XYZ file of N, CA, C and O in Angstrom:
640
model
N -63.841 32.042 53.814
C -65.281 32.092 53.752
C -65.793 32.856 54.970
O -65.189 32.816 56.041
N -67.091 33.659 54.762
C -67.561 34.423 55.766
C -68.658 33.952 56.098
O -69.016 33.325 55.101
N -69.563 33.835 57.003
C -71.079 33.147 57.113
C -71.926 34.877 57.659
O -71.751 35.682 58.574
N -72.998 34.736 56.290
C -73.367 36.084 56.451
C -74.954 35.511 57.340
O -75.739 34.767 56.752
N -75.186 35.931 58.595
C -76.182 35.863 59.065
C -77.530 36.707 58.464
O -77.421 37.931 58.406
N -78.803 36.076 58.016
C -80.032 36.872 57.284
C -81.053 36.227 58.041
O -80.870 35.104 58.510
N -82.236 36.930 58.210
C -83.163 37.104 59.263
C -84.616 36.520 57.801
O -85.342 37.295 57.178
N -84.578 34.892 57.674
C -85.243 34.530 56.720
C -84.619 34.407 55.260
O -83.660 35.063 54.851
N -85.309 33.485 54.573
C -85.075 32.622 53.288
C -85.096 34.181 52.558
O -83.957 34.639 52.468
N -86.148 35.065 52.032
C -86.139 36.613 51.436
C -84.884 36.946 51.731
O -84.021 36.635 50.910
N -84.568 37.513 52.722
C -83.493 37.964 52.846
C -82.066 37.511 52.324
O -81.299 38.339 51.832
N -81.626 35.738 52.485
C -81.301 35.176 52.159
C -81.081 35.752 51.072
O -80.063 36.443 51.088
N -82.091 35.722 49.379
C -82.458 35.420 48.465
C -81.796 36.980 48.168
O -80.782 37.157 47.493
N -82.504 37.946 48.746
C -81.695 39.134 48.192
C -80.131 39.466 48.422
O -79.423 40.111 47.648
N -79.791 38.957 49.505
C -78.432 39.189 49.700
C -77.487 38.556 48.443
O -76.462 39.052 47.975
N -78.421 36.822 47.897
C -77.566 36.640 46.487
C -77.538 37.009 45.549
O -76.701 36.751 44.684
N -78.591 37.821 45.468
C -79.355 38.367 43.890
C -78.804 39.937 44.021
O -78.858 40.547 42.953
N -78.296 40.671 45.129
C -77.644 41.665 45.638
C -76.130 41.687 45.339
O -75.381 42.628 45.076
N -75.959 40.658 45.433
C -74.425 40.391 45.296
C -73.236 40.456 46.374
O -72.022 40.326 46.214
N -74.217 40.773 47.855
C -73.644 40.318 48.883
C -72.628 38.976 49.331
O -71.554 38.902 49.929
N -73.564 37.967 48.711
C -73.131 36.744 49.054
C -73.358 36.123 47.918
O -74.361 36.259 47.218
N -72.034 35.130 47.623
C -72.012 34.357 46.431
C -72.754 32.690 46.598
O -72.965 31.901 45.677
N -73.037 32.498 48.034
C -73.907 31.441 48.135
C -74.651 31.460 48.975
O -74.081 31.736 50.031
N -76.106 31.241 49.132
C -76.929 30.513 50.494
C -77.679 29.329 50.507
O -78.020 28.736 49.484
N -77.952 28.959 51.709
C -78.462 27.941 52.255
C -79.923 28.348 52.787
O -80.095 29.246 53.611
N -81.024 27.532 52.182
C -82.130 27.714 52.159
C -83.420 26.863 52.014
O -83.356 25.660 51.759
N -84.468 27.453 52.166
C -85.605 26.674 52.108
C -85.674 26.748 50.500
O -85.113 27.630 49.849
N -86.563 25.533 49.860
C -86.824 25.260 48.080
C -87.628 26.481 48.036
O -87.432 27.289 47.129
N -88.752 26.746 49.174
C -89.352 27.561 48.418
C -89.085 29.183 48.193
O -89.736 29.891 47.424
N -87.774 29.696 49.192
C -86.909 30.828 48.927
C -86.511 30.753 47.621
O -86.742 31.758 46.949
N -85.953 29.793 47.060
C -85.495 29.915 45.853
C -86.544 29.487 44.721
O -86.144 29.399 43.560
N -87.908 29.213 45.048
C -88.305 28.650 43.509
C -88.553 29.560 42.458
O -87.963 29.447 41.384
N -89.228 30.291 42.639
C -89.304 31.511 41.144
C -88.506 31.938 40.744
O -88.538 32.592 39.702
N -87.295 31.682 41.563
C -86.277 32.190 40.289
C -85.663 31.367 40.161
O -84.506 31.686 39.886
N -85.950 29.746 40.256
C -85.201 28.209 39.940
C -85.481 28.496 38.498
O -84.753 28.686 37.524
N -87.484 28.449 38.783
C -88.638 28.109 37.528
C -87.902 29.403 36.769
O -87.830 28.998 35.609
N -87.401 30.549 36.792
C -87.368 31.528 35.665
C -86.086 31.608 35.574
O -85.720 32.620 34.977
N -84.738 30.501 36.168
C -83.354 30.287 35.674
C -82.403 31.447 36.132
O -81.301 31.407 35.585
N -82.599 32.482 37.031
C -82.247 33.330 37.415
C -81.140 32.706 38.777
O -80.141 33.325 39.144
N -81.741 30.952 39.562
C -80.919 30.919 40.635
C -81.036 29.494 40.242
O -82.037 28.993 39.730
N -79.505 28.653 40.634
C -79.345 27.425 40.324
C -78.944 26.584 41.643
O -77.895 26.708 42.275
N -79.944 25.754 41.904
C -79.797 25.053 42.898
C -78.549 24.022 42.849
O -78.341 23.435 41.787
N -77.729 23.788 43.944
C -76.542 22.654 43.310
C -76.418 22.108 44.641
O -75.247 21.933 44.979
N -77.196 21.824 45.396
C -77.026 20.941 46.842
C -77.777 20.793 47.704
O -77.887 21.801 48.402
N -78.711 19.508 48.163
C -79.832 19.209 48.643
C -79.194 18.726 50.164
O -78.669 17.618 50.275
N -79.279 19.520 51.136
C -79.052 19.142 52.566
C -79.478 17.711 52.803
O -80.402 17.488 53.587
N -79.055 17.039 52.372
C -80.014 15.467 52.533
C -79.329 14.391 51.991
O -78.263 14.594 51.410
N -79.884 13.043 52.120
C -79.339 11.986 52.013
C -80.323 11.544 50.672
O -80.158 10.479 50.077
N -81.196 12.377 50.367
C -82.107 11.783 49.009
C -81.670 13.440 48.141
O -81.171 14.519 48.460
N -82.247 12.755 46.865
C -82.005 14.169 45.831
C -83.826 14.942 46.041
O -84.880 14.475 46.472
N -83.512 16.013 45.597
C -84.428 16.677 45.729
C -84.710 17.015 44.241
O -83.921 17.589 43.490
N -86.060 16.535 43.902
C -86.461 16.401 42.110
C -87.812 17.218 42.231
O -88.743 16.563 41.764
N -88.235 18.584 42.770
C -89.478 19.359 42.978
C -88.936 20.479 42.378
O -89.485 21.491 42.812
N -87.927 20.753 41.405
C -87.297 21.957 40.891
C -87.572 21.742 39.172
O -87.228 20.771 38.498
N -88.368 23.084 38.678
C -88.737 23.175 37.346
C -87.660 24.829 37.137
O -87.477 25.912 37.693
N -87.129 23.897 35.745
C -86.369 24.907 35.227
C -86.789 25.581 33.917
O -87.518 24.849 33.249
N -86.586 26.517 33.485
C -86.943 27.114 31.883
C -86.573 25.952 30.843
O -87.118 26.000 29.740
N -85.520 24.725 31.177
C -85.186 23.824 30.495
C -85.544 22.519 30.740
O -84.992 21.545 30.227
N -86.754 22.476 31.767
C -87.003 21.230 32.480
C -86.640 21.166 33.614
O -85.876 21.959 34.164
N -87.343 19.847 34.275
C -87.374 19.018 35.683
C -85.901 19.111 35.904
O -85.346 18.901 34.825
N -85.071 19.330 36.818
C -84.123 19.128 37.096
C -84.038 18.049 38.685
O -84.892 17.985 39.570
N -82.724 17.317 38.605
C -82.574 16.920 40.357
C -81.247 17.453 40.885
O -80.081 17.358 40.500
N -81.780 17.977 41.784
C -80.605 18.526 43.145
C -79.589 17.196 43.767
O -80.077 16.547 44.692
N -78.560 16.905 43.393
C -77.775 15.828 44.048
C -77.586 16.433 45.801
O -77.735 17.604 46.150
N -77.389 15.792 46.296
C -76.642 15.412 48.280
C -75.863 15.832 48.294
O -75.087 16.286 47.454
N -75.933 15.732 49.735
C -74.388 16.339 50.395
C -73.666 14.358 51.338
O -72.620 13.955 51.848
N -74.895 13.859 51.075
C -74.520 12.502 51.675
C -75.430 11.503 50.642
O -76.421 11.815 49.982
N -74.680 10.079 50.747
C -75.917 9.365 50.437
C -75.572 8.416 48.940
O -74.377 8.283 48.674
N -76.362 7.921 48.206
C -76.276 7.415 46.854
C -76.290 8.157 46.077
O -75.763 7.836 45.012
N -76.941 9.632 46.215
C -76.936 10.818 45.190
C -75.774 11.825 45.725
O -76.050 13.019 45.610
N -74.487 11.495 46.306
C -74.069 12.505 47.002
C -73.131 12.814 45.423
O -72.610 12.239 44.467
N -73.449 14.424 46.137
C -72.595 15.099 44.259
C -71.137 15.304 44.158
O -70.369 16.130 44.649
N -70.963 14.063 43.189
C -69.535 13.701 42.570
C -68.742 14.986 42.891
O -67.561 14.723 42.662
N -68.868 16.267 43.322
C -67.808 17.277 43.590
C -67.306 17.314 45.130
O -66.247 17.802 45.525
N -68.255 16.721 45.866
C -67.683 16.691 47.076
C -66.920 15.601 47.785
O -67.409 14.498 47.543
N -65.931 15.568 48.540
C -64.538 14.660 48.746
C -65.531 13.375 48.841
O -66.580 13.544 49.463
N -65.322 12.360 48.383
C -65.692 10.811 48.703
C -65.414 10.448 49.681
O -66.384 9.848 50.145
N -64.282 10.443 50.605
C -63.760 10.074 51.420
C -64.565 10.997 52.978
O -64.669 10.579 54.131
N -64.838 11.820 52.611
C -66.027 12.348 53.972
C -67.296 12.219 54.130
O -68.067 12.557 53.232
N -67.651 11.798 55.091
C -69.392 11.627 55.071
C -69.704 12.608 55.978
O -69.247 12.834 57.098
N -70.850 13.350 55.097
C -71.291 14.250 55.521
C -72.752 14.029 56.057
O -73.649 14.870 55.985
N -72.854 12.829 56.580
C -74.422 12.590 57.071
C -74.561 12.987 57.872
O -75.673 13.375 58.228
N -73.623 13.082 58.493
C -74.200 13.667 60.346
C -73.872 14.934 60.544
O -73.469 15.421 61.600
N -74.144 15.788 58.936
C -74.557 17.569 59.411
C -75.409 17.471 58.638
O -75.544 18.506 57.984
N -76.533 16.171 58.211
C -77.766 16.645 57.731
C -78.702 17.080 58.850
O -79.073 16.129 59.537
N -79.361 18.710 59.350
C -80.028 19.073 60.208
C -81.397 18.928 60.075
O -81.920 19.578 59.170
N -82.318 18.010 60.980
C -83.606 18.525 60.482
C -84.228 19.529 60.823
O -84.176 19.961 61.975
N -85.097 20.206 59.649
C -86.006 21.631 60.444
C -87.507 21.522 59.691
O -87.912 20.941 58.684
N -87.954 22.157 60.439
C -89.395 22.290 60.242
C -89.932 23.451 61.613
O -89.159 23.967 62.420
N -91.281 23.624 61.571
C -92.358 23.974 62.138
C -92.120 22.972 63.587
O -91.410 21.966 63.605
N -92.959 23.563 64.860
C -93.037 22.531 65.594
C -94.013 23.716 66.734
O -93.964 24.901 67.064
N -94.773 22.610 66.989
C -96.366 23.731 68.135
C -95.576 23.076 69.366
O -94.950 22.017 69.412
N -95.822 24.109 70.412
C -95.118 23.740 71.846
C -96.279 24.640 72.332
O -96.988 25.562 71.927
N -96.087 23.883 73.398
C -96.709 24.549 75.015
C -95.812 24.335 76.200
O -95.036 23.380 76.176
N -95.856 25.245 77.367
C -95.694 25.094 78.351
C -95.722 23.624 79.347
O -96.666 22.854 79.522
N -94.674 23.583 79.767
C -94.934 22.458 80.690
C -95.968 22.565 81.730
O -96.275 23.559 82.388
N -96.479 21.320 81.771
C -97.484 21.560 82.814
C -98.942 21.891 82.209
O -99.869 21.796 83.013
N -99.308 22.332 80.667
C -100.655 22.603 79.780
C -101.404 21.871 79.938
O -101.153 20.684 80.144
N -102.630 22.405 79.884
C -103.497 21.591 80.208
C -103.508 20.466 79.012
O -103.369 20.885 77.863
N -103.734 18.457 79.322
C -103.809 18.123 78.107
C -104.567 18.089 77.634
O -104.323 17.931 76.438
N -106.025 18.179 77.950
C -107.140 18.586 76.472
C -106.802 19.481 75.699
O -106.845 19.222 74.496
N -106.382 20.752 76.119
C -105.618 22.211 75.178
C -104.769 21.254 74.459
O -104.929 21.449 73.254
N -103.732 20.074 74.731
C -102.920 20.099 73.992
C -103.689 19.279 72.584
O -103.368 19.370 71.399
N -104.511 18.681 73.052
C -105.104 17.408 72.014
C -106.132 18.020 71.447
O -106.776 17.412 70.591
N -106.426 19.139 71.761
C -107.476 19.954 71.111
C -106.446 20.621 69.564
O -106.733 20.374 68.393
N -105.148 21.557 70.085
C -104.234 21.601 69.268
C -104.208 20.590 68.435
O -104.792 20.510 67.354
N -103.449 19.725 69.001
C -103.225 18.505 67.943
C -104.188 18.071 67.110
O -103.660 17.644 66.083
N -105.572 17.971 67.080
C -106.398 17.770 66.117
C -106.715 18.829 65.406
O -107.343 18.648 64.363
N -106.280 20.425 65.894
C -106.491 21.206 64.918
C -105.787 20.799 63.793
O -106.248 20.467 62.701
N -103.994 20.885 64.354
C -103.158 20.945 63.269
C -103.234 19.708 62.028
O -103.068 19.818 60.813
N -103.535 18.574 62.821
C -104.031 17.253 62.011
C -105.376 17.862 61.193
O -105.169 17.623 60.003
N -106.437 18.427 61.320
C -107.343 18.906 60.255
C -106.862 19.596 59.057
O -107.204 19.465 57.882
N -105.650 20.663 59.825
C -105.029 21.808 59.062
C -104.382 21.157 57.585
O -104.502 21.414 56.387
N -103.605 20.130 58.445
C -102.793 19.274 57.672
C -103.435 18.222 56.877
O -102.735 17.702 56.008
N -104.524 17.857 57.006
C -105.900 17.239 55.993
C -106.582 17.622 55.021
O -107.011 16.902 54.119
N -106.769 19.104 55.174
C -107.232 19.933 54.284
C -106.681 20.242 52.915
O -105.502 20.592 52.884
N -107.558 20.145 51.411
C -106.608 19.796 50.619
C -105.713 21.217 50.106
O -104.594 21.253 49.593
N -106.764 22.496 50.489
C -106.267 24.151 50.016
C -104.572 23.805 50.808
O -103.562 24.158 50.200
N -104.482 23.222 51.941
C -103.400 23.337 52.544
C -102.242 22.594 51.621
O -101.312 23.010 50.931
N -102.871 21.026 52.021
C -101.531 20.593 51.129
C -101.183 21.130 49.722
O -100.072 21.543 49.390
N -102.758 21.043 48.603
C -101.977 21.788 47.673
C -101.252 23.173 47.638
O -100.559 23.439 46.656
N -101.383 24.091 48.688
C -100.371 25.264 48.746
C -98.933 24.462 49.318
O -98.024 24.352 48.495
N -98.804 24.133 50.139
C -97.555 23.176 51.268
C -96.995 22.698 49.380
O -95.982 23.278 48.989
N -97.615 21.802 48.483
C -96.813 21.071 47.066
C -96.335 22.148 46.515
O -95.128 22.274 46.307
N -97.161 23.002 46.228
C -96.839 24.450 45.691
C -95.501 24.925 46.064
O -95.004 25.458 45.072
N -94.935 24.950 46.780
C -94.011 25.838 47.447
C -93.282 24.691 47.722
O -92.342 25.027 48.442
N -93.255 23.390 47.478
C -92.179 22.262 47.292
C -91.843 21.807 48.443
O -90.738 21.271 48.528
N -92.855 21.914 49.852
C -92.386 21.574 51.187
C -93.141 20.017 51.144
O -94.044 19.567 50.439
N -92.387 19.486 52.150
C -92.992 17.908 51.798
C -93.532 17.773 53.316
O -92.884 18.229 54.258
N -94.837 17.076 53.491
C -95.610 16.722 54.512
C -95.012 15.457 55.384
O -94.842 14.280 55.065
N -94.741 16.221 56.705
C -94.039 15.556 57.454
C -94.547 15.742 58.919
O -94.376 16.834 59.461
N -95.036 14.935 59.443
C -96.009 15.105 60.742
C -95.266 14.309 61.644
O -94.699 13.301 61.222
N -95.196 14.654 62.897
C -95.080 14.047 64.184
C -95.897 14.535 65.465
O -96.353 15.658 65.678
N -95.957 13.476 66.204
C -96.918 14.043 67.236
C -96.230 13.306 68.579
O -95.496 12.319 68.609
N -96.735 14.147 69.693
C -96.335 12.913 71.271
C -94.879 12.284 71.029
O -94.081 12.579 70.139
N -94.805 11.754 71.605
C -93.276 10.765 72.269
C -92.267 11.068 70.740
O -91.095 11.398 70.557
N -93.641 10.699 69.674
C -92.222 10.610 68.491
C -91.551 12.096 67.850
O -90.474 12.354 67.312
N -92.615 12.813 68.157
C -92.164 14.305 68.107
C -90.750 14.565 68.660
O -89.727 14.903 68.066
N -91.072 14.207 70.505
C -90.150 14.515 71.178
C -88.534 13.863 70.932
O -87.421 14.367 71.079
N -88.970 12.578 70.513
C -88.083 11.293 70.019
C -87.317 12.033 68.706
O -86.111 11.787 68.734
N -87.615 12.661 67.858
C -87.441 13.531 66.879
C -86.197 14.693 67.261
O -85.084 14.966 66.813
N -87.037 15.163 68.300
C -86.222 16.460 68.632
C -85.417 16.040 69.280
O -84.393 16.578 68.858
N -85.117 15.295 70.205
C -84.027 15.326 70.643
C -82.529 14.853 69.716
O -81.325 15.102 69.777
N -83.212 14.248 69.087
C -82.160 13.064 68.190
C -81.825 14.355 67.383
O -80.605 14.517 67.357
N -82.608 15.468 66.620
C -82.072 16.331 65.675
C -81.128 17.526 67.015
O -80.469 18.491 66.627
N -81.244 17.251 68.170
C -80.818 18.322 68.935
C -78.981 17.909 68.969
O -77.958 18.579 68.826
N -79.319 16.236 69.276
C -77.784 15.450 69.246
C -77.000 15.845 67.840
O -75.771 15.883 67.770
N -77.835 16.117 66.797
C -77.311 15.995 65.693
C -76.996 16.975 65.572
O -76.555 17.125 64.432
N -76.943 18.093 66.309
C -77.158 19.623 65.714
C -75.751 19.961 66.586
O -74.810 20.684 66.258
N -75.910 19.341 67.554
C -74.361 19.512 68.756
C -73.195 18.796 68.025
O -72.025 19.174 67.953
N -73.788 17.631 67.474
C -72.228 17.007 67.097
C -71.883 17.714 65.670
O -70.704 17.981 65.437
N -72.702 17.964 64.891
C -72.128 18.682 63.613
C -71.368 19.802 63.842
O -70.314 20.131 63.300
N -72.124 20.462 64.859
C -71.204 22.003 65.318
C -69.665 21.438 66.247
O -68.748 22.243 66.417
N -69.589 20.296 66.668
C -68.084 19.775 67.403
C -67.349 19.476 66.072
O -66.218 19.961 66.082
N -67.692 18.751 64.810
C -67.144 18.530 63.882
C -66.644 19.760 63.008
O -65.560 19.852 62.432
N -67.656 20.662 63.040
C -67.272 21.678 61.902
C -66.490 22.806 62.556
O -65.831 23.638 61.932
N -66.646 22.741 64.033
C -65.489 23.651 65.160
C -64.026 23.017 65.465
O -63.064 23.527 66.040
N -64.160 21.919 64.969
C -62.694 21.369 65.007
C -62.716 20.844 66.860
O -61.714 20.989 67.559
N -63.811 20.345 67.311
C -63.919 20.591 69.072
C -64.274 18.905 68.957
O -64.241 18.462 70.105
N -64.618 17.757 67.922
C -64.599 16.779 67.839
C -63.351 16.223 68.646
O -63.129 15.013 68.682
């Protein structure tokens, strides 16, 4: 196996539809128009839940796990793959040291942003699921996905 580095989910998307690469790893909404028009078949939800936001030319379909109660009957039973589920998302930073009204001024933007309904219904649209953190638990967040991100790469480098 080769790991082809692409600069975004598009890119991603053409390199499979190109015939570069026979698989990628991606955001739902890189792949949905051509889930919905059967052109690309999703078969593995980075996660410990299934992912059921995929419309096919034949119906609702669900994406089985890579860990979990939905983990898909093709992958070894005997390995758990929970601890290379990575989290990602978006995340607003500032400088250490910012002023904190700037920061709480931010923060209630993005909390409006994220209130607004044009937003969420585009965010459903595109199959991303609303997931907010703010202060300590943000940080509480990141670090824990930072631990998680080091030990998956010791496991999958053989450096465990």
């Amino acid at each position: 196996m080769s790991v082809v580095p692409y600069d975004g989910g598009a890119n991603q998307k053409k390199g499979l539809t190109d015939g570069e690469v026979d698989v990628f790893v991606g955001t739902t909404q890189a792949a949905k128009d051509e889930v919905e028009a059967g052109t690309l078949i999703p078969i593995l939800a980075m996660n410990d839940r299934p992912f059921e936001g995929f419309v096919t030319p034949n119906g609702a379909i669900t994406v089985p796990t890579c860990a979990g109660e939905s983990k898909a009957p093709e992958l070894n039973a005997a390995n758990d793959y929970a601890s290379c589920i990575l989290p990602a998302g978006g995340v607003l930073a500032v400088h250490k040291g910012t002023d904190q009204a700037f920061i709480d001024e931010m923060v209630e933007i993005t909390k409006d942003v994220w209130n607004e309904p044009d937003y969420n219904e585009w965010i459903a649209s595109i199959l991303l699921n609303r997931f907010e953190l703010y202060g300590d638990e943000a940080e509480a967040f990141i670090n824990e996905a930072c631990e998680k991100a080091i030990n998956a790469y010791k496991n999958l480098s053989g450096q465990a």
